[in-house]
mmCIF file with all atom_site columns, C-alpha atoms in Angstrom:
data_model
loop_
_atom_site.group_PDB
_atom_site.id
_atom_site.type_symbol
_atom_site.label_atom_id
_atom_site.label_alt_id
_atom_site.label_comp_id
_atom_site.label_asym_id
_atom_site.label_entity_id
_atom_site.label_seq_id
_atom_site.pdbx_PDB_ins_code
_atom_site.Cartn_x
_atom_site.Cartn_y
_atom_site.Cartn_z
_atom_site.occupancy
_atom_site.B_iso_or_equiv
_atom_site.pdbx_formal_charge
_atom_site.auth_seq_id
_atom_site.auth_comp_id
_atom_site.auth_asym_id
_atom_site.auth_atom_id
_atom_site.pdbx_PDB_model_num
ATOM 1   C CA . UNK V 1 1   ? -89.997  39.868  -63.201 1.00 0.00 ? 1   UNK V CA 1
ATOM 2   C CA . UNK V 1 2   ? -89.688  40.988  -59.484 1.00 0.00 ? 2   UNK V CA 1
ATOM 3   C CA . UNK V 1 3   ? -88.409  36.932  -58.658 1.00 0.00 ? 3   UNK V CA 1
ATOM 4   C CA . UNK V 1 4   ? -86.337  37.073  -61.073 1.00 0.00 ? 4   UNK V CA 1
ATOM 5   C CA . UNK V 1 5   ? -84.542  40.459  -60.444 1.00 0.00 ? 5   UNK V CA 1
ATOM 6   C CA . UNK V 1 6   ? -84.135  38.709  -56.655 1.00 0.00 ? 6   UNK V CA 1
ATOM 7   C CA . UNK V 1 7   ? -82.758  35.627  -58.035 1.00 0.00 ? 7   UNK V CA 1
ATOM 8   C CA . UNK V 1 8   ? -80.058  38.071  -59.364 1.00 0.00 ? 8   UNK V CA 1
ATOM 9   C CA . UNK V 1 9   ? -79.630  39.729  -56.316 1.00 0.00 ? 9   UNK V CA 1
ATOM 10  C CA . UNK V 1 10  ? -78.962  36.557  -54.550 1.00 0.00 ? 10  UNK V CA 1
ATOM 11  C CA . UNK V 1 11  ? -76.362  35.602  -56.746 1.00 0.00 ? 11  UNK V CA 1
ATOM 12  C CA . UNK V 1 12  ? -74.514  38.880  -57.455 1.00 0.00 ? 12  UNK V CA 1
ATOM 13  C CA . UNK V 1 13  ? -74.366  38.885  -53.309 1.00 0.00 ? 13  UNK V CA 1
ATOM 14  C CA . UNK V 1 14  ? -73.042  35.204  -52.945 1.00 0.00 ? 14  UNK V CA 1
ATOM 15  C CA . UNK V 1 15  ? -70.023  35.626  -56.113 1.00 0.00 ? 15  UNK V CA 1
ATOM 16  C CA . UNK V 1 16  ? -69.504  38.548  -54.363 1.00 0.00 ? 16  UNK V CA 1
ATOM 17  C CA . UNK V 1 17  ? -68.835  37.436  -50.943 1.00 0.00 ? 17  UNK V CA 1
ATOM 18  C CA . UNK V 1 18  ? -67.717  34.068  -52.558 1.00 0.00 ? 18  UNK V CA 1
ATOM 19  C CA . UNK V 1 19  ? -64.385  36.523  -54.193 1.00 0.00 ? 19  UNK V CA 1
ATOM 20  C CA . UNK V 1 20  ? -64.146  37.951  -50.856 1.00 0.00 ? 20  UNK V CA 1
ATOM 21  C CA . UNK V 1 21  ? -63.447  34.755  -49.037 1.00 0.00 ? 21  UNK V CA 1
ATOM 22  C CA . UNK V 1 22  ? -61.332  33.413  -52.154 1.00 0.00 ? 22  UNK V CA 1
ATOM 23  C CA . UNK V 1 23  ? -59.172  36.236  -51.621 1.00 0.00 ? 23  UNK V CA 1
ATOM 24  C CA . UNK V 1 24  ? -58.933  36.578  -47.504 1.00 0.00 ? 24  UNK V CA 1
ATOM 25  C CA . UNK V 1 25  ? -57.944  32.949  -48.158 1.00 0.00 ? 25  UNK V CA 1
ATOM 26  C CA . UNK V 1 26  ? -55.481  33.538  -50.536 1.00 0.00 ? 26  UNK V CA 1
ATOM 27  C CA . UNK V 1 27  ? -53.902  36.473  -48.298 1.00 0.00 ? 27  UNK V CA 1
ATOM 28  C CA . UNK V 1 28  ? -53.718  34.037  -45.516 1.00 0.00 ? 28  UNK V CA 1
ATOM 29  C CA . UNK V 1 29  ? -51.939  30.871  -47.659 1.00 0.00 ? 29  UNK V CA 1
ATOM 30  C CA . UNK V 1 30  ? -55.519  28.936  -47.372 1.00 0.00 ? 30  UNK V CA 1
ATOM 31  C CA . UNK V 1 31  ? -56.023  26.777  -50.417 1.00 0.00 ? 31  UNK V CA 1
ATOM 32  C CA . UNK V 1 32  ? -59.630  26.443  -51.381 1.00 0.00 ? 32  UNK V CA 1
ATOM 33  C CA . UNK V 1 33  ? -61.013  23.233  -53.117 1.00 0.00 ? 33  UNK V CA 1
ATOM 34  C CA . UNK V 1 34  ? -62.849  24.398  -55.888 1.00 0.00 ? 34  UNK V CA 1
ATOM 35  C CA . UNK V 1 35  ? -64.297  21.192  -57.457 1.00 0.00 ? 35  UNK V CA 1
ATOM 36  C CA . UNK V 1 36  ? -67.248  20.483  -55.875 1.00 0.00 ? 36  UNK V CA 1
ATOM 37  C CA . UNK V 1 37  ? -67.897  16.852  -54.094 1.00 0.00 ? 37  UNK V CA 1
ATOM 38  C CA . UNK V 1 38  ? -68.935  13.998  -56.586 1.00 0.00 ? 38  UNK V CA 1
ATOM 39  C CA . UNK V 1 39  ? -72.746  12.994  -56.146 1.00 0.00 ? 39  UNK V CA 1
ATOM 40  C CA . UNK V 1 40  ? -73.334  9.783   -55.112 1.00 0.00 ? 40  UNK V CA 1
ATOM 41  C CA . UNK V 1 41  ? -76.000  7.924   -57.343 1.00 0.00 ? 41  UNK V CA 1
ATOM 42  C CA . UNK V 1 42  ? -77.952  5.048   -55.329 1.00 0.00 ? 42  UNK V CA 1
ATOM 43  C CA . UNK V 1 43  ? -78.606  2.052   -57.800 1.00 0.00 ? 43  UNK V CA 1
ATOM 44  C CA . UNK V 1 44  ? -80.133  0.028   -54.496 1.00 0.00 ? 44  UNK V CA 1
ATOM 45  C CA . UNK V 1 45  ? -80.926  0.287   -51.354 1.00 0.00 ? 45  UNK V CA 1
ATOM 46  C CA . UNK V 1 46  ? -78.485  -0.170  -49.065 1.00 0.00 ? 46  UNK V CA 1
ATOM 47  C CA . UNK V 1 47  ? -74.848  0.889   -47.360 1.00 0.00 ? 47  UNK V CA 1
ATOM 48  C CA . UNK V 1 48  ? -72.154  1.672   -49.407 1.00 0.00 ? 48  UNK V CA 1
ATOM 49  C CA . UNK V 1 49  ? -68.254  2.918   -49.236 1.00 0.00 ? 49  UNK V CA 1
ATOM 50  C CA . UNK V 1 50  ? -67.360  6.149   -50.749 1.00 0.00 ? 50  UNK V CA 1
ATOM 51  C CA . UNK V 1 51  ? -65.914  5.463   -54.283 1.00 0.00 ? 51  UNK V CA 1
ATOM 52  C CA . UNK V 1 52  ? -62.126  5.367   -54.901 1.00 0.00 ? 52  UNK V CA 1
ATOM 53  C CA . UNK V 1 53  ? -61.579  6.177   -51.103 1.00 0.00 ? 53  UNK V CA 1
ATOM 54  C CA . UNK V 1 54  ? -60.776  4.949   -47.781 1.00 0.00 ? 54  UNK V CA 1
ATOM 55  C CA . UNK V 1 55  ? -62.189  7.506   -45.579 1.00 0.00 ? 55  UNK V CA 1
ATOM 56  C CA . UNK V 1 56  ? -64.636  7.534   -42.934 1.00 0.00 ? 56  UNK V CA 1
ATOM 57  C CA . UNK V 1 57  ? -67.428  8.714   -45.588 1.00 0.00 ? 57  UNK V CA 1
ATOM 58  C CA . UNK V 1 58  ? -70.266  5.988   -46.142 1.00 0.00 ? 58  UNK V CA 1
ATOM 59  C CA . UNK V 1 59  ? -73.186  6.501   -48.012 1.00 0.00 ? 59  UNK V CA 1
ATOM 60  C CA . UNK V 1 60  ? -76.667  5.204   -46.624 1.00 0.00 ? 60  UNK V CA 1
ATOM 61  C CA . UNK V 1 61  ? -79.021  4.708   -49.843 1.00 0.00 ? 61  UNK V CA 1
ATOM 62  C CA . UNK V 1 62  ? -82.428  4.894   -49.322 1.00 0.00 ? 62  UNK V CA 1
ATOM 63  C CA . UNK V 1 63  ? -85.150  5.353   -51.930 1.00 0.00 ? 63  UNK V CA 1
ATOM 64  C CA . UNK V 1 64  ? -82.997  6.049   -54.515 1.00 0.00 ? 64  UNK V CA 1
ATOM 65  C CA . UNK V 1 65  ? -81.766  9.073   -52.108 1.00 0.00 ? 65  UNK V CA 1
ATOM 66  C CA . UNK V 1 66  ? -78.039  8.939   -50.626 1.00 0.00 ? 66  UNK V CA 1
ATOM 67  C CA . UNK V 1 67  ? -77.559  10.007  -47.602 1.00 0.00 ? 67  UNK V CA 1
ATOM 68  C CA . UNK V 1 68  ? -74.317  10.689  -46.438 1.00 0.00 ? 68  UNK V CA 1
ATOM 69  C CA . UNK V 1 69  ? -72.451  9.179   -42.956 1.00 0.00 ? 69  UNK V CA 1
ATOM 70  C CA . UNK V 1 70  ? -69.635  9.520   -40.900 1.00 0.00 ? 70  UNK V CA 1
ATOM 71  C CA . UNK V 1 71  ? -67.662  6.650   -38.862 1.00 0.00 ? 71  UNK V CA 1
ATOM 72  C CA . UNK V 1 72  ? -66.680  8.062   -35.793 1.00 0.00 ? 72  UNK V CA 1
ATOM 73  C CA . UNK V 1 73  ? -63.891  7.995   -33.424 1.00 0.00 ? 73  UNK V CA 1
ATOM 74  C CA . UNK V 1 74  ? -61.068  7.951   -35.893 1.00 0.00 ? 74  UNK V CA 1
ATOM 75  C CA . UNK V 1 75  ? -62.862  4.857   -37.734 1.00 0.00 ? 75  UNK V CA 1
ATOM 76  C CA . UNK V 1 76  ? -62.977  3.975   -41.371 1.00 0.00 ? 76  UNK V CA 1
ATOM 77  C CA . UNK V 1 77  ? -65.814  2.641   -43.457 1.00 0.00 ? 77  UNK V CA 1
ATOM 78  C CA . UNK V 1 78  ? -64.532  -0.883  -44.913 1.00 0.00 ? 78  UNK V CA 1
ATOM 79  C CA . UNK V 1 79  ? -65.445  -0.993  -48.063 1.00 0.00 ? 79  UNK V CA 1
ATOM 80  C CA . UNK V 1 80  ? -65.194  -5.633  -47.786 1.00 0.00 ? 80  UNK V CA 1
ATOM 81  C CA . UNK V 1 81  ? -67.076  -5.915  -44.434 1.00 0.00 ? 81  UNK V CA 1
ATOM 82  C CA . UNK V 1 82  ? -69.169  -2.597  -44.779 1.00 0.00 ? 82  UNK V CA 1
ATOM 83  C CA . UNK V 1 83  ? -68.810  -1.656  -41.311 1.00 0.00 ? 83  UNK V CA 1
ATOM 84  C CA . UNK V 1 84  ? -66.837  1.491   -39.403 1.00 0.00 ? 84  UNK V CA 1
ATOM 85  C CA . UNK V 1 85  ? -63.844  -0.137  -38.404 1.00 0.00 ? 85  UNK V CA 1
ATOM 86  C CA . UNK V 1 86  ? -60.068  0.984   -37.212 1.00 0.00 ? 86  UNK V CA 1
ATOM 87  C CA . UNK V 1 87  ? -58.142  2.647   -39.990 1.00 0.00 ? 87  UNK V CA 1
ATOM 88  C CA . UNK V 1 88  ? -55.529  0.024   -39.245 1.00 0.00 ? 88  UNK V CA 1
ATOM 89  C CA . UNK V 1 89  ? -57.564  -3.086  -39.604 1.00 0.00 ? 89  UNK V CA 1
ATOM 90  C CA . UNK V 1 90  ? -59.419  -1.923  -42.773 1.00 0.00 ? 90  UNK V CA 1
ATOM 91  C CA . UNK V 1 91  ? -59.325  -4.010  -45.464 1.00 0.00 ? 91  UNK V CA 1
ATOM 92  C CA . UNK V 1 92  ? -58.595  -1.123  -47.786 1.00 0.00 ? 92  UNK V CA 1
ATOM 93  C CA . UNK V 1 93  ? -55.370  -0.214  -45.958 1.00 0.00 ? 93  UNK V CA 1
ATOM 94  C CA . UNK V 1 94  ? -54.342  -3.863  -45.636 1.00 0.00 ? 94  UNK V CA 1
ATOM 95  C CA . UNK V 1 95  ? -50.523  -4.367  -47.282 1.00 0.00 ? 95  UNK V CA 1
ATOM 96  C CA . UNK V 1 96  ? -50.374  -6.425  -50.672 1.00 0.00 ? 96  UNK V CA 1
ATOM 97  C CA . UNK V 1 97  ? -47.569  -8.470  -51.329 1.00 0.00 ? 97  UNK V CA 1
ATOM 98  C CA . UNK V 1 98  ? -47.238  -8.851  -54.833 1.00 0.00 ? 98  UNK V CA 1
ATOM 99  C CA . UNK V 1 99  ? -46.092  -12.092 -56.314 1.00 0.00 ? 99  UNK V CA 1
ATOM 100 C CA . UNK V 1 100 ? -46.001  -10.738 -59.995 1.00 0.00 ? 100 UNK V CA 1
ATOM 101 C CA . UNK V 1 101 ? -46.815  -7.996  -61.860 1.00 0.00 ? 101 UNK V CA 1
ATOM 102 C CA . UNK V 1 102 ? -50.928  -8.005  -63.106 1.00 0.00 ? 102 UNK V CA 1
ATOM 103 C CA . UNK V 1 103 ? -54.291  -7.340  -61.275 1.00 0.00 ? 103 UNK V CA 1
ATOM 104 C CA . UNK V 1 104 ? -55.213  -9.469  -58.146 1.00 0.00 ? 104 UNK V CA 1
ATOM 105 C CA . UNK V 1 105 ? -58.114  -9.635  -56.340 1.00 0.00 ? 105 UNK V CA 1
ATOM 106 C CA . UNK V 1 106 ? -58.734  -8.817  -52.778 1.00 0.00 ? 106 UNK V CA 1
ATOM 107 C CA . UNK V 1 107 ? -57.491  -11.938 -50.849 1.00 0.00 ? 107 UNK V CA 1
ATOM 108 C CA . UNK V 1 108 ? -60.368  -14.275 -49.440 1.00 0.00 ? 108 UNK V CA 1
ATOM 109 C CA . UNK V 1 109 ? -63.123  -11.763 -50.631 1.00 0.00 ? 109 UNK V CA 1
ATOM 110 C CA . UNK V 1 110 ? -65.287  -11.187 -53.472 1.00 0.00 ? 110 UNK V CA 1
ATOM 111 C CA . UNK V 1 111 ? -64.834  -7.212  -52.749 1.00 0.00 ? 111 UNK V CA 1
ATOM 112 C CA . UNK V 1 112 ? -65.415  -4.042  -54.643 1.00 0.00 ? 112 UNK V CA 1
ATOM 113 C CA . UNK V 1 113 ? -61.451  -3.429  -54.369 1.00 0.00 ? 113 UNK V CA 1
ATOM 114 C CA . UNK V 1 114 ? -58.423  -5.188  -55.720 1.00 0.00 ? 114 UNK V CA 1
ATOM 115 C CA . UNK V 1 115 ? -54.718  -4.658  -56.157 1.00 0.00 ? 115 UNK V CA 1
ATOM 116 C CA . UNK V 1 116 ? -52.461  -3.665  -58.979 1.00 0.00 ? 116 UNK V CA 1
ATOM 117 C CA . UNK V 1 117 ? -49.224  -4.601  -58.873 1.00 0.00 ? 117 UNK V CA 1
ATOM 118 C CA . UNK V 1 118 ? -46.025  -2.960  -60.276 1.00 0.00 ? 118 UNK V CA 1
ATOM 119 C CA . UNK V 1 119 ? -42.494  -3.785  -59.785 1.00 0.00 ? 119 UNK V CA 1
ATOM 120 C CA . UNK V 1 120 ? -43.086  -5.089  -56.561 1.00 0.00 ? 120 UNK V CA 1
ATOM 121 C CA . UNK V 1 121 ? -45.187  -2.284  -55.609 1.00 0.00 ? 121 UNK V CA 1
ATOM 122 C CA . UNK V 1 122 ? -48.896  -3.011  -54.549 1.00 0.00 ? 122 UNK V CA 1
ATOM 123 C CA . UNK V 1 123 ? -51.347  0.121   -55.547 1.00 0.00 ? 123 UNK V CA 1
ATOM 124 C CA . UNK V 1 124 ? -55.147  -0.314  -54.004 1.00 0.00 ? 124 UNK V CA 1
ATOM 125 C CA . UNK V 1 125 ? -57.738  0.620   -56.768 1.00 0.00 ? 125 UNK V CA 1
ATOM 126 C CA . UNK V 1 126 ? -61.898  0.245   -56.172 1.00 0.00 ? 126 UNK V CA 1
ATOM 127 C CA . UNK V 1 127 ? -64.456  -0.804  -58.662 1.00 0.00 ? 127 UNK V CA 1
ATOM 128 C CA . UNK V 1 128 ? -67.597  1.672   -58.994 1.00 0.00 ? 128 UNK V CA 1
ATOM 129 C CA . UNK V 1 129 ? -70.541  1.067   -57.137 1.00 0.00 ? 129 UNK V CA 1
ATOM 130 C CA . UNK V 1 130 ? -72.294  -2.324  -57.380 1.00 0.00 ? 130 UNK V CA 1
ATOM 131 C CA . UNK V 1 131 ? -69.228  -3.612  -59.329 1.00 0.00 ? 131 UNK V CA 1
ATOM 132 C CA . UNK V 1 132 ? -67.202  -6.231  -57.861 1.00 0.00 ? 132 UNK V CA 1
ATOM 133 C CA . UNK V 1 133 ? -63.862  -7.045  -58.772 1.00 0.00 ? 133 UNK V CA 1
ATOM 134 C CA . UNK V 1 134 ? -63.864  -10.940 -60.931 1.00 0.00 ? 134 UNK V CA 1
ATOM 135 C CA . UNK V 1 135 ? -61.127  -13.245 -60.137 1.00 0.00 ? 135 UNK V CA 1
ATOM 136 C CA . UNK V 1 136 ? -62.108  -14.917 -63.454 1.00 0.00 ? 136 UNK V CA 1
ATOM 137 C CA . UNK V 1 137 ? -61.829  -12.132 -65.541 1.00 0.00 ? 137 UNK V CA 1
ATOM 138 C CA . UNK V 1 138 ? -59.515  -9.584  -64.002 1.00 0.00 ? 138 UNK V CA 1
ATOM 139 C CA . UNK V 1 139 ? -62.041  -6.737  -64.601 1.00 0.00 ? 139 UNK V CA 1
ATOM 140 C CA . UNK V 1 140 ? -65.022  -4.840  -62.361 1.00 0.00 ? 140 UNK V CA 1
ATOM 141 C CA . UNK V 1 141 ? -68.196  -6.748  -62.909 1.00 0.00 ? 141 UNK V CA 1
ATOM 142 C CA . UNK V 1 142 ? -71.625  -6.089  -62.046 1.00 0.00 ? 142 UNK V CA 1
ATOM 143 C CA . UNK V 1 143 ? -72.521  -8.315  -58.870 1.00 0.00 ? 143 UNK V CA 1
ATOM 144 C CA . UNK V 1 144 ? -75.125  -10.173 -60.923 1.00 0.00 ? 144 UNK V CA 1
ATOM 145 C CA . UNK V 1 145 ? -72.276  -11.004 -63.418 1.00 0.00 ? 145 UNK V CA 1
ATOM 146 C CA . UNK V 1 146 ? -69.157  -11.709 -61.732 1.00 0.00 ? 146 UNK V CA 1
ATOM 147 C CA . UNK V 1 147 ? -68.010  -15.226 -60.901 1.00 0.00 ? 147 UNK V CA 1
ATOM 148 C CA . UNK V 1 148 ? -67.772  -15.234 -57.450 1.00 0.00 ? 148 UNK V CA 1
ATOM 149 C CA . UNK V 1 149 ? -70.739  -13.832 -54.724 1.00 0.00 ? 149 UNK V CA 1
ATOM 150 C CA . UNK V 1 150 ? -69.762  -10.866 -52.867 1.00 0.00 ? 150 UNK V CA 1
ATOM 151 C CA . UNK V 1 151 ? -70.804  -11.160 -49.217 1.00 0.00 ? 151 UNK V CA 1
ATOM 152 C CA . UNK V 1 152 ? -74.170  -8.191  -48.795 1.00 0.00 ? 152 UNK V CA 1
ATOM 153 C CA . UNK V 1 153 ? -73.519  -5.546  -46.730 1.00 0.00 ? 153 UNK V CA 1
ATOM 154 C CA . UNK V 1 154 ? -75.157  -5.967  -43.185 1.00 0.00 ? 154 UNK V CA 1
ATOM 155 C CA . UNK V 1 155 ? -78.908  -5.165  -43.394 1.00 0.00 ? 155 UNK V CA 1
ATOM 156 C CA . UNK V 1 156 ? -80.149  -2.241  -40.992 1.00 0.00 ? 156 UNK V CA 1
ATOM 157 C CA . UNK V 1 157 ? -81.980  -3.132  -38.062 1.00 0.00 ? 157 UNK V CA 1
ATOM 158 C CA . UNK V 1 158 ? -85.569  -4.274  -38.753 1.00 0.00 ? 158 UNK V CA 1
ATOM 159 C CA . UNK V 1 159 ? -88.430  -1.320  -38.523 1.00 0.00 ? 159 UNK V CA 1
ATOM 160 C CA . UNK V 1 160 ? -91.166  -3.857  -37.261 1.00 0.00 ? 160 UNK V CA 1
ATOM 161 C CA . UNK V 1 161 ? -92.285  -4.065  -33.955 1.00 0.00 ? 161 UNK V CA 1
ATOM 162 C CA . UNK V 1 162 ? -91.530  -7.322  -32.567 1.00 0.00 ? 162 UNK V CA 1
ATOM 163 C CA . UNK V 1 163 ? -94.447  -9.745  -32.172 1.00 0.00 ? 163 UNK V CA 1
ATOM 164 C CA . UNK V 1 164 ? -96.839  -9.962  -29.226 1.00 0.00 ? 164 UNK V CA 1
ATOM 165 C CA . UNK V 1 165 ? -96.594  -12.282 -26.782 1.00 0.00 ? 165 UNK V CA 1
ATOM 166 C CA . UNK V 1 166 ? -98.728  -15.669 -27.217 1.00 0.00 ? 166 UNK V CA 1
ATOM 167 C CA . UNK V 1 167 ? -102.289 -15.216 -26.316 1.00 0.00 ? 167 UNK V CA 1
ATOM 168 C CA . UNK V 1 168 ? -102.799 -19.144 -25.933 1.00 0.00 ? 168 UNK V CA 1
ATOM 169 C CA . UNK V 1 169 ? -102.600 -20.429 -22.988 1.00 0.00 ? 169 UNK V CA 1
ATOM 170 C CA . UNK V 1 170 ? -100.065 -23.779 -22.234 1.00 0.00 ? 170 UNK V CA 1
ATOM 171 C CA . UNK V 1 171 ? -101.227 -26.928 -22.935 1.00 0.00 ? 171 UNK V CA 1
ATOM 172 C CA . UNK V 1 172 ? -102.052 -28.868 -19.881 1.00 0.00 ? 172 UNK V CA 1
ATOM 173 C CA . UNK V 1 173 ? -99.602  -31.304 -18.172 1.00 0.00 ? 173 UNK V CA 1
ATOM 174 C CA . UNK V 1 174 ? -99.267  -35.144 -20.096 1.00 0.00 ? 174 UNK V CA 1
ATOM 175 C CA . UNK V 1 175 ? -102.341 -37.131 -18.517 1.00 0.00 ? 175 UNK V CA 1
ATOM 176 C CA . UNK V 1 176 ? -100.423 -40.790 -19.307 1.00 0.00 ? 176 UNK V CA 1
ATOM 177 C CA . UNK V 1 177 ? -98.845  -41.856 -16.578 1.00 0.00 ? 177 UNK V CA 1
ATOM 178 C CA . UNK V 1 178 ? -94.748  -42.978 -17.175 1.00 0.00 ? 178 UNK V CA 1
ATOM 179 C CA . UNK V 1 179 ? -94.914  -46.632 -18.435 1.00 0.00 ? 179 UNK V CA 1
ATOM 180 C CA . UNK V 1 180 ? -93.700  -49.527 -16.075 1.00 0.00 ? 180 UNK V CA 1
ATOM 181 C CA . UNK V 1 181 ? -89.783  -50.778 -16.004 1.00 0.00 ? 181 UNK V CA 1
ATOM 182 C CA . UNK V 1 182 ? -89.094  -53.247 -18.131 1.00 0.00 ? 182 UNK V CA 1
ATOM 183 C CA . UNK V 1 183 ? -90.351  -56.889 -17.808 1.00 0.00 ? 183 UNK V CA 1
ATOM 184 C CA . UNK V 1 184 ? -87.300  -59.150 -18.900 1.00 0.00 ? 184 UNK V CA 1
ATOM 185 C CA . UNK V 1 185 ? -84.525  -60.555 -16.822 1.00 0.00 ? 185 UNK V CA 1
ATOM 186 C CA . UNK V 1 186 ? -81.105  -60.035 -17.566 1.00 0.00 ? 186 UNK V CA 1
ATOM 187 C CA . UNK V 1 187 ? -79.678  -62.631 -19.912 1.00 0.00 ? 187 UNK V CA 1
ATOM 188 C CA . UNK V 1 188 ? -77.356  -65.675 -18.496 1.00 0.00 ? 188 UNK V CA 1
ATOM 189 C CA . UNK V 1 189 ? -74.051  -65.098 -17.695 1.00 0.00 ? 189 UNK V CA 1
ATOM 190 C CA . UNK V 1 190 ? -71.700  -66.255 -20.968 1.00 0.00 ? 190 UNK V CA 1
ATOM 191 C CA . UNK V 1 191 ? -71.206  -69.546 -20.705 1.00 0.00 ? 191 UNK V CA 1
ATOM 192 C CA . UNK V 1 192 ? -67.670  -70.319 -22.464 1.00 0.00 ? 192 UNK V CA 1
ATOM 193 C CA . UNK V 1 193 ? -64.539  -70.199 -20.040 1.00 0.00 ? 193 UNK V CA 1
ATOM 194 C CA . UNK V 1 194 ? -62.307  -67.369 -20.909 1.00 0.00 ? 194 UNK V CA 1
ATOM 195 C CA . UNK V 1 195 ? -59.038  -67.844 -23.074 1.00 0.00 ? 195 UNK V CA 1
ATOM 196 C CA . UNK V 1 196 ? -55.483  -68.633 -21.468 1.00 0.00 ? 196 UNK V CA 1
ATOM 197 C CA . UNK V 1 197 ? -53.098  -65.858 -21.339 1.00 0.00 ? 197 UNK V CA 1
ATOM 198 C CA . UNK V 1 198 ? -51.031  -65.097 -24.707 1.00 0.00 ? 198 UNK V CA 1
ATOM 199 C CA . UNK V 1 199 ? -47.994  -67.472 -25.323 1.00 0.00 ? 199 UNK V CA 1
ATOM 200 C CA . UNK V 1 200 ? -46.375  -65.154 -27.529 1.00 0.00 ? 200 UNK V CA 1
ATOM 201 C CA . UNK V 1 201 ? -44.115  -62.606 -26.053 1.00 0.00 ? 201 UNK V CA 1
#
């Protein structure tokens, strides 16, 4: 009964202080997000871009946990390459020209983003995790499923130790001796005269 009376507590204390900084915020102009962040499920091991963004948020997925990363220095995860990269250069804020209206897939890549095009406009959209987007079908596939092989994110560096050094010794010098020159003499000289000069001119 006491635990629960202090679990109580706790939270009649923390919506209380909550309304107080809701409304020192609200004196002061400060909007306050009040959906909290999406949680990122890990399907697989590995690196991954945050969904439907292109921010400097990754997501490192290890054990089924996902633990979230920052690129630094003004750098945003590319969600093609799956590296930190230069906001500029990232795939995701690359310029589409659109040749028609209709879904096309990320040029030269079988990507987890494609483009949507609209009167000439080109509008970036992203497939969920472990989707890719199929040139074949126009629609986010699994990677197992779509037509084309997305290229794997970049493994981590390995954990092992590297290997010790050889314990066996090198293997004694050769104990043949070079063989001789060869034996034969050059062949005779050719023995028809050369041709006269062309006639023809």
């Amino acid at each position: 009964m006491a635990k629960q009376l202090l679990v109580a507590l706790v939270l009649v204390v923390g919506l209380f202080q909550a309304g107080q900084c809701a409304a020192v915020a609200q004196e002061r102009g400060i909007k306050i997000a009040h959906e909290q962040p999406k949680e990122f499920i890990c399907t697989d091991d590995g690196t991954y871009p945050s969904p439907g963004e292109c921010t400097d948020v990754y997501y490192l997925c290890s054990g089924g946990v996902a633990y979230p990363q920052a690129c630094l220095d003004g750098n945003v995860f590319d969600p093609v390459t799956f590296v930190c990269t230069p906001s500029d250069e990232a795939s995701c804020n690359q310029k589409f020209n659109c040749p028609a209206d209709g879904l096309f897939p990320y040029p030269d890549a079988c990507a987890n983003i494609y483009f949507i095009c609209s009167a000439g406009q080109s509008y970036i959209e992203y497939c969920p995790p472990n989707y890719v987007f199929d040139p074949i079908t126009f629609r986010c596939e699994t990677k197992e499923a779509a037509s084309c092989t997305p290229t794997d994110a970049p493994t981590d560096a390995p954990t092992d130790a590297p290997t010790d050094a050889p314990t066996d010794a090198p293997t004694d010098a050769p104990t043949d001796a070079p063989t001789d020159f060869p034996t034969d003499a050059p062949t005779d000289a050719p023995t028809e005269a050369p041709t006269d000069a062309p006639t023809t001119v």
